Amino acid sequence: MAQDFKSSGIFDQAAKTYRVLAFDRPGFGRSTRSRGRRWSARDQADLIHAAAGRLGIENYIVLGHSWGAWVALELARRHSPWVAGVVLVSGYYYPPPRLDLALAALPALPVVGTAFRHTLLPLLVRLAWPWTMQKIFHPADVAVDFAVLAKDVASRPSQLRAVCLESASMLTAALLTKASYTDIAVPTGILAGSGDRLFDAEGEARRLHAEVGGSLLDVVEGAGHMVHQSAPEAVIAMVDAIAGRHSSSKETGGYEPASSGGAASPDVPGGR
């Protein structure tokens, strides 16, 4: 949700240099997620691109966290003439089939799942909230402002439905497709926390860095899944680096990604 980036300080800090827009993805924050249509990462990318077009924005950098990193990659893939670059934080780019994804998707089922989302599930989310915050922030301290802000929103049946549907999408992708990002041809910055406990975010980031030519990588020591909350300055530094690459490409007449050569070392000013 948009308030995630507002509460981290990234929105206000970036707004000192750039025009910044933050969206609630469908079903999150204050947005709705209409039934009867697909809301894959591809569909959400098309929606956000259409919104940018209606606002008269012809060129933009996309910052996406976690599942939002998938949306950012689809924007780069599907709308590259308009995408000046992407900054990907704590993304899960190569999900294997996992039992927990299947279990997390169950409350999205009709009837039984609907009843569960409107009765027991919100209560369970609230009871588990302190543990959840510890898990996603560890080894960094929990950002109290974010934890308080997100608790009520995250336990709403409508947002729980969106979370469960996106777990189902991730499971489907893991079962049916072999992820490949060799076609990403815009300036790309990748960040991950070295202590992420949700999954091997550092391993995912290094693998993506090796696959996307010319990408920049910053593995943030002492951060977990919520890198943007725990180390907002690292995210801002990456945005600046990607903006710089875009400016250079305009001057030279086009972005030419260099071969990554499988290297996976930090390549950002102030990188960790």
mmCIF file of C-alpha atoms in Angstrom:
data_model
loop_
_atom_site.group_PDB
_atom_site.id
_atom_site.type_symbol
_atom_site.label_atom_id
_atom_site.label_comp_id
_atom_site.label_asym_id
_atom_site.label_seq_id
_atom_site.Cartn_x
_atom_site.Cartn_y
_atom_site.Cartn_z
ATOM 1 C CA MET A 1 0.000 0.000 0.000
ATOM 2 C CA ALA A 2 1.090 3.556 -0.608
ATOM 3 C CA GLN A 3 1.384 4.303 3.108
ATOM 4 C CA ASP A 4 4.151 1.696 3.370
ATOM 5 C CA PHE A 5 6.475 3.961 1.399
ATOM 6 C CA LYS A 6 5.155 7.058 3.154
ATOM 7 C CA SER A 7 5.804 5.691 6.642
ATOM 8 C CA SER A 8 9.324 4.544 5.686
ATOM 9 C CA GLY A 9 10.304 8.098 4.741
ATOM 10 C CA ILE A 10 11.175 7.054 1.183
ATOM 11 C CA PHE A 11 8.301 8.988 -0.351
ATOM 12 C CA ASP A 12 9.225 12.325 1.218
ATOM 13 C CA GLN A 13 12.963 11.846 0.715
ATOM 14 C CA ALA A 14 12.583 10.933 -2.952
ATOM 15 C CA ALA A 15 10.153 13.820 -3.481
ATOM 16 C CA LYS A 16 13.008 16.245 -2.782
ATOM 17 C CA THR A 17 14.471 15.242 -6.143
ATOM 18 C CA TYR A 18 11.719 13.566 -8.168
ATOM 19 C CA ARG A 19 8.007 13.712 -8.794
ATOM 20 C CA VAL A 20 6.795 10.712 -6.771
ATOM 21 C CA LEU A 21 3.541 8.779 -7.034
ATOM 22 C CA ALA A 22 2.585 5.896 -4.748
ATOM 23 C CA PHE A 23 -0.247 3.498 -5.570
ATOM 24 C CA ASP A 24 -2.309 1.107 -3.492
ATOM 25 C CA ARG A 25 -2.215 -2.045 -5.589
ATOM 26 C CA PRO A 26 -5.653 -3.603 -6.262
ATOM 27 C CA GLY A 27 -7.128 -4.885 -3.012
ATOM 28 C CA PHE A 28 -4.545 -3.231 -0.765
ATOM 29 C CA GLY A 29 -4.720 -0.053 1.280
ATOM 30 C CA ARG A 30 -7.756 1.926 0.164
ATOM 31 C CA SER A 31 -8.074 0.370 -3.283
ATOM 32 C CA THR A 32 -10.613 -2.241 -4.330
ATOM 33 C CA ARG A 33 -10.051 -5.462 -6.257
ATOM 34 C CA SER A 34 -12.974 -6.107 -8.544
ATOM 35 C CA ARG A 35 -14.136 -9.688 -8.888
ATOM 36 C CA GLY A 36 -14.549 -11.444 -12.184
ATOM 37 C CA ARG A 37 -11.175 -10.513 -13.670
ATOM 38 C CA ARG A 38 -7.587 -11.621 -13.317
ATOM 39 C CA TRP A 39 -5.206 -9.564 -11.193
ATOM 40 C CA SER A 40 -1.890 -11.137 -12.096
ATOM 41 C CA ALA A 41 1.347 -9.159 -11.939
ATOM 42 C CA ARG A 42 0.915 -8.567 -15.674
ATOM 43 C CA ASP A 43 -2.607 -7.201 -15.217
ATOM 44 C CA GLN A 44 -1.495 -4.920 -12.394
ATOM 45 C CA ALA A 45 1.428 -3.677 -14.478
ATOM 46 C CA ASP A 46 -0.950 -2.740 -17.281
ATOM 47 C CA LEU A 47 -3.237 -0.968 -14.791
ATOM 48 C CA ILE A 48 -0.419 1.111 -13.311
ATOM 49 C CA HIS A 49 0.918 1.968 -16.757
ATOM 50 C CA ALA A 50 -2.555 3.101 -17.795
ATOM 51 C CA ALA A 51 -2.768 5.265 -14.665
ATOM 52 C CA ALA A 52 0.584 6.860 -15.502
ATOM 53 C CA GLY A 53 -0.684 7.579 -19.007
ATOM 54 C CA ARG A 54 -3.839 9.244 -17.703
ATOM 55 C CA LEU A 55 -1.641 11.438 -15.502
ATOM 56 C CA GLY A 56 0.390 12.473 -18.541
ATOM 57 C CA ILE A 57 3.575 10.708 -17.420
ATOM 58 C CA GLU A 58 5.619 9.504 -20.373
ATOM 59 C CA ASN A 59 8.725 8.145 -18.619
ATOM 60 C CA TYR A 60 9.026 6.749 -15.119
ATOM 61 C CA ILE A 61 11.120 4.644 -12.734
ATOM 62 C CA VAL A 62 9.252 1.868 -10.908
ATOM 63 C CA LEU A 63 10.025 0.889 -7.313
ATOM 64 C CA GLY A 64 8.464 -2.383 -6.168
ATOM 65 C CA HIS A 65 8.775 -4.304 -2.898
ATOM 66 C CA SER A 66 8.196 -8.051 -2.437
ATOM 67 C CA TRP A 67 5.271 -9.151 -4.651
ATOM 68 C CA GLY A 68 5.320 -5.633 -6.090
ATOM 69 C CA ALA A 69 8.745 -6.412 -7.542
ATOM 70 C CA TRP A 70 6.985 -8.851 -9.894
ATOM 71 C CA VAL A 71 4.730 -5.997 -11.016
ATOM 72 C CA ALA A 72 7.762 -3.773 -11.598
ATOM 73 C CA LEU A 73 9.405 -6.470 -13.735
ATOM 74 C CA GLU A 74 6.232 -6.860 -15.805
ATOM 75 C CA LEU A 75 6.187 -3.101 -16.356
ATOM 76 C CA ALA A 76 9.779 -3.313 -17.589
ATOM 77 C CA ARG A 77 8.892 -6.247 -19.822
ATOM 78 C CA ARG A 78 5.605 -4.971 -21.259
ATOM 79 C CA HIS A 79 6.087 -1.197 -21.287
ATOM 80 C CA SER A 80 9.836 -0.716 -21.713
ATOM 81 C CA PRO A 81 9.562 2.372 -23.994
ATOM 82 C CA TRP A 82 8.052 4.247 -21.038
ATOM 83 C CA VAL A 83 9.948 2.638 -18.156
ATOM 84 C CA ALA A 84 13.156 4.504 -17.347
ATOM 85 C CA GLY A 85 14.265 1.799 -14.916
ATOM 86 C CA VAL A 86 13.153 -0.477 -12.099
ATOM 87 C CA VAL A 87 14.239 -0.790 -8.474
ATOM 88 C CA LEU A 88 13.381 -4.176 -6.992
ATOM 89 C CA VAL A 89 13.351 -4.703 -3.218
ATOM 90 C CA SER A 90 13.083 -8.121 -1.516
ATOM 91 C CA GLY A 91 11.601 -9.798 -4.563
ATOM 92 C CA TYR A 92 10.790 -13.516 -4.847
ATOM 93 C CA TYR A 93 11.718 -14.039 -8.491
ATOM 94 C CA TYR A 94 12.064 -17.829 -8.762
ATOM 95 C CA PRO A 95 9.417 -19.321 -6.445
ATOM 96 C CA PRO A 96 9.521 -23.109 -6.125
ATOM 97 C CA PRO A 97 6.312 -25.052 -5.412
ATOM 98 C CA ARG A 98 5.784 -24.756 -1.644
ATOM 99 C CA LEU A 99 3.177 -26.123 0.724
ATOM 100 C CA ASP A 100 2.882 -22.819 2.577
ATOM 101 C CA LEU A 101 1.879 -21.072 -0.657
ATOM 102 C CA ALA A 102 -0.885 -23.606 -1.185
ATOM 103 C CA LEU A 103 -2.129 -23.188 2.384
ATOM 104 C CA ALA A 104 -2.000 -19.389 2.121
ATOM 105 C CA ALA A 105 -4.130 -19.526 -1.023
ATOM 106 C CA LEU A 106 -6.956 -21.565 0.539
ATOM 107 C CA PRO A 107 -8.854 -18.612 2.095
ATOM 108 C CA ALA A 108 -9.330 -17.225 -1.431
ATOM 109 C CA LEU A 109 -11.674 -20.127 -2.256
ATOM 110 C CA PRO A 110 -15.384 -19.294 -2.651
ATOM 111 C CA VAL A 111 -17.876 -19.953 0.150
ATOM 112 C CA VAL A 112 -15.685 -21.672 2.758
ATOM 113 C CA GLY A 113 -12.779 -19.298 2.191
ATOM 114 C CA THR A 114 -15.097 -16.288 2.230
ATOM 115 C CA ALA A 115 -16.585 -17.352 5.550
ATOM 116 C CA PHE A 116 -13.119 -17.914 7.014
ATOM 117 C CA ARG A 117 -11.932 -14.446 5.904
ATOM 118 C CA HIS A 118 -14.915 -12.793 7.577
ATOM 119 C CA THR A 119 -14.763 -14.704 10.864
ATOM 120 C CA LEU A 120 -11.634 -16.394 12.207
ATOM 121 C CA LEU A 121 -8.872 -15.229 9.863
ATOM 122 C CA PRO A 122 -8.879 -11.516 10.865
ATOM 123 C CA LEU A 123 -8.667 -12.548 14.528
ATOM 124 C CA LEU A 124 -5.796 -14.947 13.820
ATOM 125 C CA VAL A 125 -3.924 -12.240 11.893
ATOM 126 C CA ARG A 126 -4.256 -9.838 14.828
ATOM 127 C CA LEU A 127 -3.128 -12.429 17.353
ATOM 128 C CA ALA A 128 -0.103 -13.347 15.232
ATOM 129 C CA TRP A 129 0.758 -9.747 14.367
ATOM 130 C CA PRO A 130 3.704 -9.278 16.798
ATOM 131 C CA TRP A 131 5.265 -12.559 15.585
ATOM 132 C CA THR A 132 4.655 -11.578 11.940
ATOM 133 C CA MET A 133 6.356 -8.222 12.416
ATOM 134 C CA GLN A 134 9.350 -9.846 14.082
ATOM 135 C CA LYS A 135 9.667 -12.310 11.219
ATOM 136 C CA ILE A 136 9.529 -9.806 8.372
ATOM 137 C CA PHE A 137 11.793 -7.237 10.055
ATOM 138 C CA HIS A 138 14.385 -9.550 11.667
ATOM 139 C CA PRO A 139 17.291 -8.983 12.230
ATOM 140 C CA ALA A 140 16.408 -5.267 12.175
ATOM 141 C CA ASP A 141 14.146 -3.620 14.733
ATOM 142 C CA VAL A 142 10.437 -3.522 13.977
ATOM 143 C CA ALA A 143 9.307 -0.135 12.646
ATOM 144 C CA VAL A 144 6.633 0.658 15.223
ATOM 145 C CA ASP A 145 4.834 3.258 13.088
ATOM 146 C CA PHE A 146 4.435 0.779 10.260
ATOM 147 C CA ALA A 147 3.364 -2.050 12.576
ATOM 148 C CA VAL A 148 0.598 0.080 14.089
ATOM 149 C CA LEU A 149 -0.477 1.527 10.743
ATOM 150 C CA ALA A 150 -0.687 -1.790 8.902
ATOM 151 C CA LYS A 151 -2.348 -3.965 11.547
ATOM 152 C CA ASP A 152 -5.941 -2.877 10.950
ATOM 153 C CA VAL A 153 -5.559 -2.753 7.177
ATOM 154 C CA ALA A 154 -3.883 -6.155 6.918
ATOM 155 C CA SER A 155 -6.638 -7.872 8.922
ATOM 156 C CA ARG A 156 -9.510 -6.603 6.756
ATOM 157 C CA PRO A 157 -11.298 -9.403 4.834
ATOM 158 C CA SER A 158 -10.908 -7.540 1.516
ATOM 159 C CA GLN A 159 -7.134 -7.221 1.866
ATOM 160 C CA LEU A 160 -6.816 -10.795 3.131
ATOM 161 C CA ARG A 161 -8.541 -11.901 -0.057
ATOM 162 C CA ALA A 162 -5.973 -10.012 -2.143
ATOM 163 C CA VAL A 163 -3.093 -11.555 -0.182
ATOM 164 C CA CYS A 164 -4.503 -15.052 -0.611
ATOM 165 C CA LEU A 165 -5.120 -14.579 -4.330
ATOM 166 C CA GLU A 166 -1.550 -13.416 -4.835
ATOM 167 C CA SER A 167 -0.274 -16.472 -2.958
ATOM 168 C CA ALA A 168 -2.285 -18.545 -5.424
ATOM 169 C CA SER A 169 -0.732 -16.626 -8.340
ATOM 170 C CA MET A 170 2.745 -17.271 -6.983
ATOM 171 C CA LEU A 171 1.982 -20.981 -6.598
ATOM 172 C CA THR A 172 0.621 -21.143 -10.152
ATOM 173 C CA ALA A 173 3.744 -19.467 -11.493
ATOM 174 C CA ALA A 174 5.920 -21.908 -9.575
ATOM 175 C CA LEU A 175 4.047 -24.915 -10.947
ATOM 176 C CA LEU A 176 3.479 -23.870 -14.542
ATOM 177 C CA THR A 177 6.305 -21.580 -15.649
ATOM 178 C CA LYS A 178 10.075 -21.409 -15.568
ATOM 179 C CA ALA A 179 10.971 -17.877 -14.570
ATOM 180 C CA SER A 180 13.331 -16.068 -16.926
ATOM 181 C CA TYR A 181 14.315 -12.399 -16.963
ATOM 182 C CA THR A 182 16.865 -12.262 -19.749
ATOM 183 C CA ASP A 183 14.482 -10.006 -21.698
ATOM 184 C CA ILE A 184 14.600 -7.199 -19.113
ATOM 185 C CA ALA A 185 16.342 -4.388 -20.972
ATOM 186 C CA VAL A 186 15.918 -1.304 -18.771
ATOM 187 C CA PRO A 187 18.275 -0.093 -16.015
ATOM 188 C CA THR A 188 17.644 -2.434 -13.088
ATOM 189 C CA GLY A 189 18.556 -2.108 -9.418
ATOM 190 C CA ILE A 190 18.139 -5.029 -7.017
ATOM 191 C CA LEU A 191 18.128 -4.892 -3.205
ATOM 192 C CA ALA A 192 17.771 -7.653 -0.629
ATOM 193 C CA GLY A 193 18.261 -7.973 3.103
ATOM 194 C CA SER A 194 21.005 -10.366 4.152
ATOM 195 C CA GLY A 195 18.843 -11.606 7.032
ATOM 196 C CA ASP A 196 15.525 -12.088 5.212
ATOM 197 C CA ARG A 197 13.680 -14.978 6.929
ATOM 198 C CA LEU A 198 10.691 -15.239 4.580
ATOM 199 C CA PHE A 199 12.853 -16.840 1.891
ATOM 200 C CA ASP A 200 16.405 -16.707 0.573
ATOM 201 C CA ALA A 201 16.068 -13.145 -0.697
ATOM 202 C CA GLU A 202 19.821 -12.684 -1.072
ATOM 203 C CA GLY A 203 20.090 -15.843 -3.172
ATOM 204 C CA GLU A 204 17.144 -14.737 -5.311
ATOM 205 C CA ALA A 205 18.689 -11.286 -5.776
ATOM 206 C CA ARG A 206 22.085 -12.661 -6.769
ATOM 207 C CA ARG A 207 20.503 -15.048 -9.267
ATOM 208 C CA LEU A 208 18.475 -12.223 -10.831
ATOM 209 C CA HIS A 209 21.549 -9.986 -10.898
ATOM 210 C CA ALA A 210 23.409 -12.653 -12.859
ATOM 211 C CA GLU A 211 20.516 -12.962 -15.322
ATOM 212 C CA VAL A 212 19.720 -9.284 -15.977
ATOM 213 C CA GLY A 213 22.602 -7.742 -17.860
ATOM 214 C CA GLY A 214 24.082 -4.587 -16.342
ATOM 215 C CA SER A 215 21.910 -4.740 -13.228
ATOM 216 C CA LEU A 216 23.064 -3.250 -9.933
ATOM 217 C CA LEU A 217 22.936 -5.238 -6.692
ATOM 218 C CA ASP A 218 22.923 -4.141 -3.054
ATOM 219 C CA VAL A 219 22.672 -6.786 -0.334
ATOM 220 C CA VAL A 220 21.867 -4.800 2.799
ATOM 221 C CA GLU A 221 23.529 -6.223 5.901
ATOM 222 C CA GLY A 222 21.427 -6.280 9.048
ATOM 223 C CA ALA A 223 18.126 -5.983 7.176
ATOM 224 C CA GLY A 224 15.336 -8.501 6.734
ATOM 225 C CA HIS A 225 12.432 -8.554 4.300
ATOM 226 C CA MET A 226 11.443 -4.939 5.015
ATOM 227 C CA VAL A 227 14.582 -3.359 3.580
ATOM 228 C CA HIS A 228 12.733 -0.197 2.577
ATOM 229 C CA GLN A 229 11.603 0.330 6.178
ATOM 230 C CA SER A 230 14.901 -0.608 7.844
ATOM 231 C CA ALA A 231 17.326 0.971 5.361
ATOM 232 C CA PRO A 232 15.444 3.591 3.310
ATOM 233 C CA GLU A 233 18.708 5.349 2.488
ATOM 234 C CA ALA A 234 19.860 2.243 0.577
ATOM 235 C CA VAL A 235 16.702 2.316 -1.522
ATOM 236 C CA ILE A 236 17.073 6.026 -2.249
ATOM 237 C CA ALA A 237 20.702 5.453 -3.273
ATOM 238 C CA MET A 238 19.575 2.777 -5.716
ATOM 239 C CA VAL A 239 16.853 5.019 -7.158
ATOM 240 C CA ASP A 240 19.487 7.716 -7.705
ATOM 241 C CA ALA A 241 21.820 5.207 -9.358
ATOM 242 C CA ILE A 242 19.104 3.974 -11.736
ATOM 243 C CA ALA A 243 18.038 7.547 -12.525
ATOM 244 C CA GLY A 244 21.667 8.319 -13.330
ATOM 245 C CA ARG A 245 21.860 5.363 -15.696
ATOM 246 C CA HIS A 246 18.702 6.483 -17.442
ATOM 247 C CA SER A 247 20.097 10.000 -17.864
ATOM 248 C CA SER A 248 23.316 8.577 -19.308
ATOM 249 C CA SER A 249 21.370 6.414 -21.735
ATOM 250 C CA LYS A 250 19.455 9.455 -23.014
ATOM 251 C CA GLU A 251 22.710 11.257 -23.647
ATOM 252 C CA THR A 252 24.249 8.298 -25.493
ATOM 253 C CA GLY A 253 21.099 7.431 -27.414
ATOM 254 C CA GLY A 254 20.068 4.228 -25.670
ATOM 255 C CA TYR A 255 20.640 1.894 -22.762
ATOM 256 C CA GLU A 256 23.147 -0.852 -23.499
ATOM 257 C CA PRO A 257 23.186 -3.382 -20.649
ATOM 258 C CA ALA A 258 26.641 -4.729 -19.981
ATOM 259 C CA SER A 259 27.150 -8.433 -19.528
ATOM 260 C CA SER A 260 26.750 -9.342 -15.877
ATOM 261 C CA GLY A 261 29.173 -12.214 -16.313
ATOM 262 C CA GLY A 262 27.556 -13.978 -13.376
ATOM 263 C CA ALA A 263 29.057 -11.481 -10.932
ATOM 264 C CA ALA A 264 27.003 -10.853 -7.842
ATOM 265 C CA SER A 265 28.928 -8.265 -5.874
ATOM 266 C CA PRO A 266 27.481 -4.933 -4.711
ATOM 267 C CA ASP A 267 27.614 -2.307 -7.436
ATOM 268 C CA VAL A 268 25.978 0.719 -5.868
ATOM 269 C CA PRO A 269 27.501 3.764 -4.212
ATOM 270 C CA GLY A 270 27.409 2.971 -0.530
ATOM 271 C CA GLY A 271 26.478 -0.638 -1.327
ATOM 272 C CA ARG A 272 26.590 -3.226 1.402
#
